[in-house]
Amino acid sequence: MSIFEGFLSTSETLAAFSDHNFVAAMLRFEAALAGAQAAEGLIPEPAARSIVGSCKVELFDVAKIVRDSGRAGSVAIPLVKSLKEAVGLFNAEAVPFVHFGSTSQDVIDSAMALVTREAVALVEADLAKAAQALLAHATQHAATPILARTLMQPASVTSFGLKCAGWAAPLVRSRARLADTARRALKVQLGGAVGTLAQMKGQGAAVRRRMAQELGLGDPGQTWHTQRDEWVALGCELGLMAGSLGKIARDIALMGQYEVGELAEPSEPGRGGSSAMPHKRNPVASMVALAAAGRAPQRVAALLAAMPQEHERALGPWQAELAEWPQLLMSAHGSVRALATALPGLQIDAARMLANIERLRAELPAEAADEWFDPALAAHAATIVHAQVRDLQDQLESTSR
């Protein structure tokens, strides 16, 4: 993570995808594997206890595992080597049962699902906050007149509440789709060398079910080493969300220009300042969301490009996917957190909105001014706004249950 990326994400998502947390997730996989195999009679109970007892991240040199992964071509290889060494210190007889019947992609994909679950939960929580803030503004300003603009030019009068409800709708839909897509995508990976789980002597499916339950992941019923559709679908949903957030940010930035002056992001010490001009208040939340909207399509494109994977194990595409995935999640959560933080305190200047309408009315023939730019037209939107808010609130509550 470079100096130019850190402020575009969040500390929580950076922690979720940190080396330490990812290695800890891999160890959770190994502990669950040993426990499930012992329960199915595939490995001795004492061996499983020794393995589970050694799967504590504080016992491992995470930095060394990461360094060694470059030469090995996989972070799983030095991890398993270190785990065998740790187990061997206490129970040499248990060493042959470490990582038994599994493969590198099993542990890495499952660990990625575990840390992604953490990040997606953060995204969903902040999406709800952002949507709720917009729905509150929509209710309060259901009849507040504002210029609607098409092709960047004044079109007619609408209500600011209707605009807020329009901003909120894709966020509510995105949260529902994310929850559904994550449910299908966040699954344990266990297929052994080529997906047959042959070493587990017919008990592989039972082991996978137990592991899924222990890890809180779904059981896919089969390996998905090179079938990445449901996983990449989750990435696509994150890209869509980033685009929806970017649209809101673009509108806020435009409406916050000095010459327009209808909105402003919250004012607080140290927020949105300038190194040279003390009078400036830069819309930094919009900036973060727009940066994510600009970067997310490239990340999603990389995931899609990595889908044609060779036979039963990819040479290059899977590795490319692994590198892109955390970056997409980091940008996505940075975007939604920025707006979830800014939207509740959005400074709304209804008087300036009205003044912009009146200034335009003064420049138009009376007939056109009354037909298209009468502030009273906003009142017609109020009924629509309240109905939309009720529907969106119901959708939010339904997704939360």
PDB file of C-alpha atoms in Angstrom, residues 112-348:
ATOM      1  CA  MET A 112      -9.303 -14.970   1.043  1.00  0.00           C
ATOM      2  CA  ALA A 113     -12.983 -15.764   1.583  1.00  0.00           C
ATOM      3  CA  LEU A 114     -12.541 -15.276   5.336  1.00  0.00           C
ATOM      4  CA  VAL A 115     -10.847 -11.877   5.098  1.00  0.00           C
ATOM      5  CA  THR A 116     -13.203 -10.783   2.312  1.00  0.00           C
ATOM      6  CA  ARG A 117     -16.144 -11.562   4.596  1.00  0.00           C
ATOM      7  CA  GLU A 118     -14.715  -9.070   7.098  1.00  0.00           C
ATOM      8  CA  ALA A 119     -14.366  -6.396   4.420  1.00  0.00           C
ATOM      9  CA  VAL A 120     -17.813  -6.979   2.904  1.00  0.00           C
ATOM     10  CA  ALA A 121     -19.418  -6.660   6.339  1.00  0.00           C
ATOM     11  CA  LEU A 122     -17.738  -3.253   6.693  1.00  0.00           C
ATOM     12  CA  VAL A 123     -18.966  -2.216   3.253  1.00  0.00           C
ATOM     13  CA  GLU A 124     -22.539  -3.300   3.968  1.00  0.00           C
ATOM     14  CA  ALA A 125     -22.617  -1.431   7.299  1.00  0.00           C
ATOM     15  CA  ASP A 126     -21.383   1.803   5.733  1.00  0.00           C
ATOM     16  CA  LEU A 127     -23.730   1.426   2.772  1.00  0.00           C
ATOM     17  CA  ALA A 128     -26.624   1.323   5.219  1.00  0.00           C
ATOM     18  CA  LYS A 129     -25.356   4.474   6.966  1.00  0.00           C
ATOM     19  CA  ALA A 130     -24.962   6.343   3.690  1.00  0.00           C
ATOM     20  CA  ALA A 131     -28.398   5.291   2.461  1.00  0.00           C
ATOM     21  CA  GLN A 132     -30.060   6.181   5.770  1.00  0.00           C
ATOM     22  CA  ALA A 133     -28.475   9.635   5.708  1.00  0.00           C
ATOM     23  CA  LEU A 134     -29.767  10.256   2.192  1.00  0.00           C
ATOM     24  CA  LEU A 135     -33.253   9.045   3.097  1.00  0.00           C
ATOM     25  CA  ALA A 136     -33.312  11.417   6.066  1.00  0.00           C
ATOM     26  CA  HIS A 137     -32.371  14.316   3.784  1.00  0.00           C
ATOM     27  CA  ALA A 138     -34.983  13.174   1.270  1.00  0.00           C
ATOM     28  CA  THR A 139     -37.708  13.282   3.913  1.00  0.00           C
ATOM     29  CA  GLN A 140     -36.638  16.658   5.269  1.00  0.00           C
ATOM     30  CA  HIS A 141     -36.340  18.239   1.827  1.00  0.00           C
ATOM     31  CA  ALA A 142     -39.156  16.446   0.021  1.00  0.00           C
ATOM     32  CA  ALA A 143     -40.544  19.773  -1.228  1.00  0.00           C
ATOM     33  CA  THR A 144     -37.368  21.888  -1.239  1.00  0.00           C
ATOM     34  CA  PRO A 145     -37.060  23.374  -4.751  1.00  0.00           C
ATOM     35  CA  ILE A 146     -33.833  22.967  -6.694  1.00  0.00           C
ATOM     36  CA  LEU A 147     -32.816  23.187 -10.317  1.00  0.00           C
ATOM     37  CA  ALA A 148     -32.790  19.878 -12.128  1.00  0.00           C
ATOM     38  CA  ARG A 149     -29.962  19.871 -14.637  1.00  0.00           C
ATOM     39  CA  THR A 150     -29.735  17.841 -17.843  1.00  0.00           C
ATOM     40  CA  LEU A 151     -26.625  17.905 -20.031  1.00  0.00           C
ATOM     41  CA  MET A 152     -25.172  20.203 -17.332  1.00  0.00           C
ATOM     42  CA  GLN A 153     -27.797  22.893 -18.035  1.00  0.00           C
ATOM     43  CA  PRO A 154     -30.947  23.947 -16.089  1.00  0.00           C
ATOM     44  CA  ALA A 155     -33.881  21.776 -17.164  1.00  0.00           C
ATOM     45  CA  SER A 156     -36.754  22.456 -14.754  1.00  0.00           C
ATOM     46  CA  VAL A 157     -37.516  22.564 -11.045  1.00  0.00           C
ATOM     47  CA  THR A 158     -37.414  19.389  -8.996  1.00  0.00           C
ATOM     48  CA  SER A 159     -37.073  18.807  -5.265  1.00  0.00           C
ATOM     49  CA  PHE A 160     -33.829  18.178  -3.451  1.00  0.00           C
ATOM     50  CA  GLY A 161     -35.586  15.381  -1.625  1.00  0.00           C
ATOM     51  CA  LEU A 162     -36.285  13.625  -4.915  1.00  0.00           C
ATOM     52  CA  LYS A 163     -32.615  13.966  -5.806  1.00  0.00           C
ATOM     53  CA  CYS A 164     -31.581  12.417  -2.464  1.00  0.00           C
ATOM     54  CA  ALA A 165     -34.015   9.536  -2.882  1.00  0.00           C
ATOM     55  CA  GLY A 166     -32.558   8.966  -6.337  1.00  0.00           C
ATOM     56  CA  TRP A 167     -29.057   8.856  -4.872  1.00  0.00           C
ATOM     57  CA  ALA A 168     -30.136   6.425  -2.158  1.00  0.00           C
ATOM     58  CA  ALA A 169     -31.926   3.921  -4.401  1.00  0.00           C
ATOM     59  CA  PRO A 170     -28.852   2.320  -6.041  1.00  0.00           C
ATOM     60  CA  LEU A 171     -27.125   2.100  -2.656  1.00  0.00           C
ATOM     61  CA  VAL A 172     -30.062   0.184  -1.201  1.00  0.00           C
ATOM     62  CA  ARG A 173     -30.142  -2.105  -4.222  1.00  0.00           C
ATOM     63  CA  SER A 174     -26.379  -2.553  -4.082  1.00  0.00           C
ATOM     64  CA  ARG A 175     -26.513  -3.577  -0.427  1.00  0.00           C
ATOM     65  CA  ALA A 176     -29.132  -6.208  -1.175  1.00  0.00           C
ATOM     66  CA  ARG A 177     -27.204  -7.563  -4.144  1.00  0.00           C
ATOM     67  CA  LEU A 178     -23.933  -7.593  -2.191  1.00  0.00           C
ATOM     68  CA  ALA A 179     -25.504  -9.636   0.588  1.00  0.00           C
ATOM     69  CA  ASP A 180     -26.901 -12.133  -1.898  1.00  0.00           C
ATOM     70  CA  THR A 181     -23.751 -12.343  -4.015  1.00  0.00           C
ATOM     71  CA  ALA A 182     -21.511 -12.655  -0.959  1.00  0.00           C
ATOM     72  CA  ARG A 183     -23.642 -15.523   0.320  1.00  0.00           C
ATOM     73  CA  ARG A 184     -22.957 -17.401  -2.911  1.00  0.00           C
ATOM     74  CA  ALA A 185     -19.299 -16.398  -3.247  1.00  0.00           C
ATOM     75  CA  LEU A 186     -17.929 -16.750   0.280  1.00  0.00           C
ATOM     76  CA  LYS A 187     -17.420 -20.503   0.351  1.00  0.00           C
ATOM     77  CA  VAL A 188     -14.746 -22.837   1.584  1.00  0.00           C
ATOM     78  CA  GLN A 189     -12.334 -24.189  -0.991  1.00  0.00           C
ATOM     79  CA  LEU A 190     -11.368 -27.841  -0.620  1.00  0.00           C
ATOM     80  CA  GLY A 191     -10.555 -30.005  -3.579  1.00  0.00           C
ATOM     81  CA  GLY A 192      -7.141 -31.447  -3.016  1.00  0.00           C
ATOM     82  CA  ALA A 193      -4.685 -31.690  -5.881  1.00  0.00           C
ATOM     83  CA  VAL A 194      -7.193 -31.891  -8.754  1.00  0.00           C
ATOM     84  CA  GLY A 195     -10.601 -31.589  -7.108  1.00  0.00           C
ATOM     85  CA  THR A 196     -11.200 -35.265  -6.370  1.00  0.00           C
ATOM     86  CA  LEU A 197     -10.188 -35.266  -2.664  1.00  0.00           C
ATOM     87  CA  ALA A 198      -8.866 -38.743  -3.416  1.00  0.00           C
ATOM     88  CA  GLN A 199      -6.584 -38.838  -0.365  1.00  0.00           C
ATOM     89  CA  MET A 200      -9.583 -38.523   1.935  1.00  0.00           C
ATOM     90  CA  LYS A 201     -10.939 -41.953   1.002  1.00  0.00           C
ATOM     91  CA  GLY A 202     -14.507 -40.946   0.321  1.00  0.00           C
ATOM     92  CA  GLN A 203     -14.787 -38.652   3.352  1.00  0.00           C
ATOM     93  CA  GLY A 204     -13.845 -35.457   1.518  1.00  0.00           C
ATOM     94  CA  ALA A 205     -17.384 -34.116   1.189  1.00  0.00           C
ATOM     95  CA  ALA A 206     -18.050 -34.667   4.895  1.00  0.00           C
ATOM     96  CA  VAL A 207     -14.787 -32.954   5.787  1.00  0.00           C
ATOM     97  CA  ARG A 208     -15.694 -29.979   3.609  1.00  0.00           C
ATOM     98  CA  ARG A 209     -19.125 -29.692   5.245  1.00  0.00           C
ATOM     99  CA  ARG A 210     -17.588 -29.690   8.706  1.00  0.00           C
ATOM    100  CA  MET A 211     -15.008 -27.104   7.671  1.00  0.00           C
ATOM    101  CA  ALA A 212     -17.636 -24.832   6.165  1.00  0.00           C
ATOM    102  CA  GLN A 213     -19.613 -24.944   9.395  1.00  0.00           C
ATOM    103  CA  GLU A 214     -16.530 -24.307  11.533  1.00  0.00           C
ATOM    104  CA  LEU A 215     -15.341 -21.382   9.414  1.00  0.00           C
ATOM    105  CA  GLY A 216     -18.791 -19.897   8.844  1.00  0.00           C
ATOM    106  CA  LEU A 217     -18.412 -20.173   5.072  1.00  0.00           C
ATOM    107  CA  GLY A 218     -20.684 -21.814   2.541  1.00  0.00           C
ATOM    108  CA  ASP A 219     -20.190 -25.369   1.338  1.00  0.00           C
ATOM    109  CA  PRO A 220     -19.926 -25.266  -2.463  1.00  0.00           C
ATOM    110  CA  GLY A 221     -20.443 -29.013  -2.802  1.00  0.00           C
ATOM    111  CA  GLN A 222     -17.414 -29.231  -5.065  1.00  0.00           C
ATOM    112  CA  THR A 223     -14.134 -27.539  -5.766  1.00  0.00           C
ATOM    113  CA  TRP A 224     -14.108 -24.180  -7.575  1.00  0.00           C
ATOM    114  CA  HIS A 225     -10.385 -23.885  -8.274  1.00  0.00           C
ATOM    115  CA  THR A 226     -10.857 -22.642 -11.846  1.00  0.00           C
ATOM    116  CA  GLN A 227     -14.609 -21.920 -11.791  1.00  0.00           C
ATOM    117  CA  ARG A 228     -14.479 -18.306 -10.635  1.00  0.00           C
ATOM    118  CA  ASP A 229     -17.896 -17.040 -11.737  1.00  0.00           C
ATOM    119  CA  GLU A 230     -19.539 -16.563  -8.344  1.00  0.00           C
ATOM    120  CA  TRP A 231     -16.371 -15.110  -6.861  1.00  0.00           C
ATOM    121  CA  VAL A 232     -15.875 -12.612  -9.691  1.00  0.00           C
ATOM    122  CA  ALA A 233     -19.588 -11.736  -9.552  1.00  0.00           C
ATOM    123  CA  LEU A 234     -18.927 -10.376  -6.067  1.00  0.00           C
ATOM    124  CA  GLY A 235     -16.129  -8.237  -7.486  1.00  0.00           C
ATOM    125  CA  CYS A 236     -18.472  -6.956 -10.187  1.00  0.00           C
ATOM    126  CA  GLU A 237     -21.033  -5.940  -7.559  1.00  0.00           C
ATOM    127  CA  LEU A 238     -18.346  -3.985  -5.723  1.00  0.00           C
ATOM    128  CA  GLY A 239     -17.495  -2.234  -8.982  1.00  0.00           C
ATOM    129  CA  LEU A 240     -21.144  -1.306  -9.516  1.00  0.00           C
ATOM    130  CA  MET A 241     -21.331   0.058  -5.994  1.00  0.00           C
ATOM    131  CA  ALA A 242     -18.236   2.189  -6.554  1.00  0.00           C
ATOM    132  CA  GLY A 243     -19.854   3.624  -9.671  1.00  0.00           C
ATOM    133  CA  SER A 244     -23.064   4.498  -7.811  1.00  0.00           C
ATOM    134  CA  LEU A 245     -21.093   6.192  -5.051  1.00  0.00           C
ATOM    135  CA  GLY A 246     -19.065   8.057  -7.645  1.00  0.00           C
ATOM    136  CA  LYS A 247     -22.260   9.430  -9.199  1.00  0.00           C
ATOM    137  CA  ILE A 248     -23.344  10.852  -5.844  1.00  0.00           C
ATOM    138  CA  ALA A 249     -19.887  12.299  -5.280  1.00  0.00           C
ATOM    139  CA  ARG A 250     -19.843  13.912  -8.716  1.00  0.00           C
ATOM    140  CA  ASP A 251     -23.189  15.623  -8.094  1.00  0.00           C
ATOM    141  CA  ILE A 252     -22.142  16.848  -4.648  1.00  0.00           C
ATOM    142  CA  ALA A 253     -18.876  18.204  -6.013  1.00  0.00           C
ATOM    143  CA  LEU A 254     -20.670  20.057  -8.799  1.00  0.00           C
ATOM    144  CA  MET A 255     -23.335  21.442  -6.472  1.00  0.00           C
ATOM    145  CA  GLY A 256     -20.626  22.485  -4.032  1.00  0.00           C
ATOM    146  CA  GLN A 257     -18.727  24.688  -6.468  1.00  0.00           C
ATOM    147  CA  TYR A 258     -18.600  28.280  -5.231  1.00  0.00           C
ATOM    148  CA  GLU A 259     -20.562  29.557  -8.220  1.00  0.00           C
ATOM    149  CA  VAL A 260     -23.380  27.098  -7.413  1.00  0.00           C
ATOM    150  CA  GLY A 261     -23.089  26.890  -3.625  1.00  0.00           C
ATOM    151  CA  GLU A 262     -26.038  24.600  -2.930  1.00  0.00           C
ATOM    152  CA  LEU A 263     -24.202  21.946  -0.923  1.00  0.00           C
ATOM    153  CA  ALA A 264     -21.048  21.562   1.136  1.00  0.00           C
ATOM    154  CA  GLU A 265     -19.413  18.646   2.859  1.00  0.00           C
ATOM    155  CA  PRO A 266     -19.209  18.911   6.666  1.00  0.00           C
ATOM    156  CA  SER A 267     -16.744  21.421   8.010  1.00  0.00           C
ATOM    157  CA  GLU A 268     -14.302  20.291  10.688  1.00  0.00           C
ATOM    158  CA  PRO A 269     -10.698  21.098  11.626  1.00  0.00           C
ATOM    159  CA  GLY A 270      -8.187  19.623   9.214  1.00  0.00           C
ATOM    160  CA  ARG A 271     -10.791  18.493   6.708  1.00  0.00           C
ATOM    161  CA  GLY A 272     -10.475  19.584   3.092  1.00  0.00           C
ATOM    162  CA  GLY A 273      -7.909  22.310   3.621  1.00  0.00           C
ATOM    163  CA  SER A 274      -5.322  23.637   1.203  1.00  0.00           C
ATOM    164  CA  SER A 275      -1.550  23.847   1.633  1.00  0.00           C
ATOM    165  CA  ALA A 276      -1.533  27.341   0.083  1.00  0.00           C
ATOM    166  CA  MET A 277      -5.038  28.819   0.222  1.00  0.00           C
ATOM    167  CA  PRO A 278      -6.566  29.023   3.711  1.00  0.00           C
ATOM    168  CA  HIS A 279     -10.000  29.933   2.372  1.00  0.00           C
ATOM    169  CA  LYS A 280     -10.483  26.617   0.531  1.00  0.00           C
ATOM    170  CA  ARG A 281     -12.730  23.751   1.642  1.00  0.00           C
ATOM    171  CA  ASN A 282     -12.077  20.864  -0.673  1.00  0.00           C
ATOM    172  CA  PRO A 283     -14.751  18.121  -0.929  1.00  0.00           C
ATOM    173  CA  VAL A 284     -12.471  15.298   0.191  1.00  0.00           C
ATOM    174  CA  ALA A 285     -15.187  12.663   0.668  1.00  0.00           C
ATOM    175  CA  SER A 286     -16.318  13.203  -2.912  1.00  0.00           C
ATOM    176  CA  MET A 287     -12.689  13.058  -3.991  1.00  0.00           C
ATOM    177  CA  VAL A 288     -12.177   9.639  -2.368  1.00  0.00           C
ATOM    178  CA  ALA A 289     -15.394   8.273  -3.879  1.00  0.00           C
ATOM    179  CA  LEU A 290     -14.521   9.589  -7.321  1.00  0.00           C
ATOM    180  CA  ALA A 291     -11.023   8.119  -7.095  1.00  0.00           C
ATOM    181  CA  ALA A 292     -12.547   4.721  -6.298  1.00  0.00           C
ATOM    182  CA  ALA A 293     -15.040   5.058  -9.147  1.00  0.00           C
ATOM    183  CA  GLY A 294     -12.125   5.725 -11.477  1.00  0.00           C
ATOM    184  CA  ARG A 295     -10.033   2.784 -10.260  1.00  0.00           C
ATOM    185  CA  ALA A 296     -12.659   0.098  -9.667  1.00  0.00           C
ATOM    186  CA  PRO A 297     -13.416  -0.590 -13.364  1.00  0.00           C
ATOM    187  CA  GLN A 298      -9.772  -1.515 -13.960  1.00  0.00           C
ATOM    188  CA  ARG A 299      -9.789  -3.895 -10.987  1.00  0.00           C
ATOM    189  CA  VAL A 300     -13.031  -5.521 -12.115  1.00  0.00           C
ATOM    190  CA  ALA A 301     -11.694  -5.797 -15.660  1.00  0.00           C
ATOM    191  CA  ALA A 302      -8.601  -7.568 -14.309  1.00  0.00           C
ATOM    192  CA  LEU A 303     -10.808 -10.063 -12.450  1.00  0.00           C
ATOM    193  CA  LEU A 304     -12.808 -10.764 -15.583  1.00  0.00           C
ATOM    194  CA  ALA A 305      -9.642 -11.086 -17.648  1.00  0.00           C
ATOM    195  CA  ALA A 306      -8.332 -13.673 -15.176  1.00  0.00           C
ATOM    196  CA  MET A 307     -11.340 -15.986 -15.572  1.00  0.00           C
ATOM    197  CA  PRO A 308     -10.080 -18.109 -18.502  1.00  0.00           C
ATOM    198  CA  GLN A 309      -7.969 -20.376 -16.319  1.00  0.00           C
ATOM    199  CA  GLU A 310      -6.072 -23.425 -17.477  1.00  0.00           C
ATOM    200  CA  HIS A 311      -7.575 -26.864 -16.790  1.00  0.00           C
ATOM    201  CA  GLU A 312      -7.695 -27.675 -13.043  1.00  0.00           C
ATOM    202  CA  ARG A 313      -5.208 -25.044 -11.822  1.00  0.00           C
ATOM    203  CA  ALA A 314      -4.314 -21.674 -13.291  1.00  0.00           C
ATOM    204  CA  LEU A 315      -0.812 -20.581 -14.247  1.00  0.00           C
ATOM    205  CA  GLY A 316      -0.881 -16.814 -13.832  1.00  0.00           C
ATOM    206  CA  PRO A 317      -4.573 -15.786 -14.010  1.00  0.00           C
ATOM    207  CA  TRP A 318      -5.405 -16.906 -10.452  1.00  0.00           C
ATOM    208  CA  GLN A 319      -2.288 -15.205  -9.144  1.00  0.00           C
ATOM    209  CA  ALA A 320      -3.271 -11.997 -10.958  1.00  0.00           C
ATOM    210  CA  GLU A 321      -6.750 -12.211  -9.437  1.00  0.00           C
ATOM    211  CA  LEU A 322      -5.291 -12.564  -5.945  1.00  0.00           C
ATOM    212  CA  ALA A 323      -3.236  -9.399  -6.412  1.00  0.00           C
ATOM    213  CA  GLU A 324      -6.181  -7.340  -7.683  1.00  0.00           C
ATOM    214  CA  TRP A 325      -8.814  -8.505  -5.210  1.00  0.00           C
ATOM    215  CA  PRO A 326      -7.646  -6.684  -2.050  1.00  0.00           C
ATOM    216  CA  GLN A 327      -7.139  -3.472  -4.020  1.00  0.00           C
ATOM    217  CA  LEU A 328     -10.760  -3.546  -5.180  1.00  0.00           C
ATOM    218  CA  LEU A 329     -12.057  -4.104  -1.647  1.00  0.00           C
ATOM    219  CA  MET A 330      -9.825  -1.370  -0.256  1.00  0.00           C
ATOM    220  CA  SER A 331     -11.057   1.163  -2.813  1.00  0.00           C
ATOM    221  CA  ALA A 332     -14.675   0.081  -2.433  1.00  0.00           C
ATOM    222  CA  HIS A 333     -14.722   0.444   1.327  1.00  0.00           C
ATOM    223  CA  GLY A 334     -12.753   3.702   1.214  1.00  0.00           C
ATOM    224  CA  SER A 335     -15.406   5.103  -1.091  1.00  0.00           C
ATOM    225  CA  VAL A 336     -18.440   4.071   0.936  1.00  0.00           C
ATOM    226  CA  ARG A 337     -16.825   5.026   4.259  1.00  0.00           C
ATOM    227  CA  ALA A 338     -16.017   8.503   2.932  1.00  0.00           C
ATOM    228  CA  LEU A 339     -19.617   9.186   1.942  1.00  0.00           C
ATOM    229  CA  ALA A 340     -21.118   7.429   4.966  1.00  0.00           C
ATOM    230  CA  THR A 341     -19.073   9.824   7.108  1.00  0.00           C
ATOM    231  CA  ALA A 342     -19.887  12.963   5.106  1.00  0.00           C
ATOM    232  CA  LEU A 343     -23.539  12.540   4.125  1.00  0.00           C
ATOM    233  CA  PRO A 344     -25.133  12.780   7.593  1.00  0.00           C
ATOM    234  CA  GLY A 345     -23.570  16.224   8.072  1.00  0.00           C
ATOM    235  CA  LEU A 346     -24.069  17.431   4.498  1.00  0.00           C
ATOM    236  CA  GLN A 347     -24.612  21.194   4.575  1.00  0.00           C
ATOM    237  CA  ILE A 348     -27.682  21.975   2.498  1.00  0.00           C
TER     238      ILE A 348
END
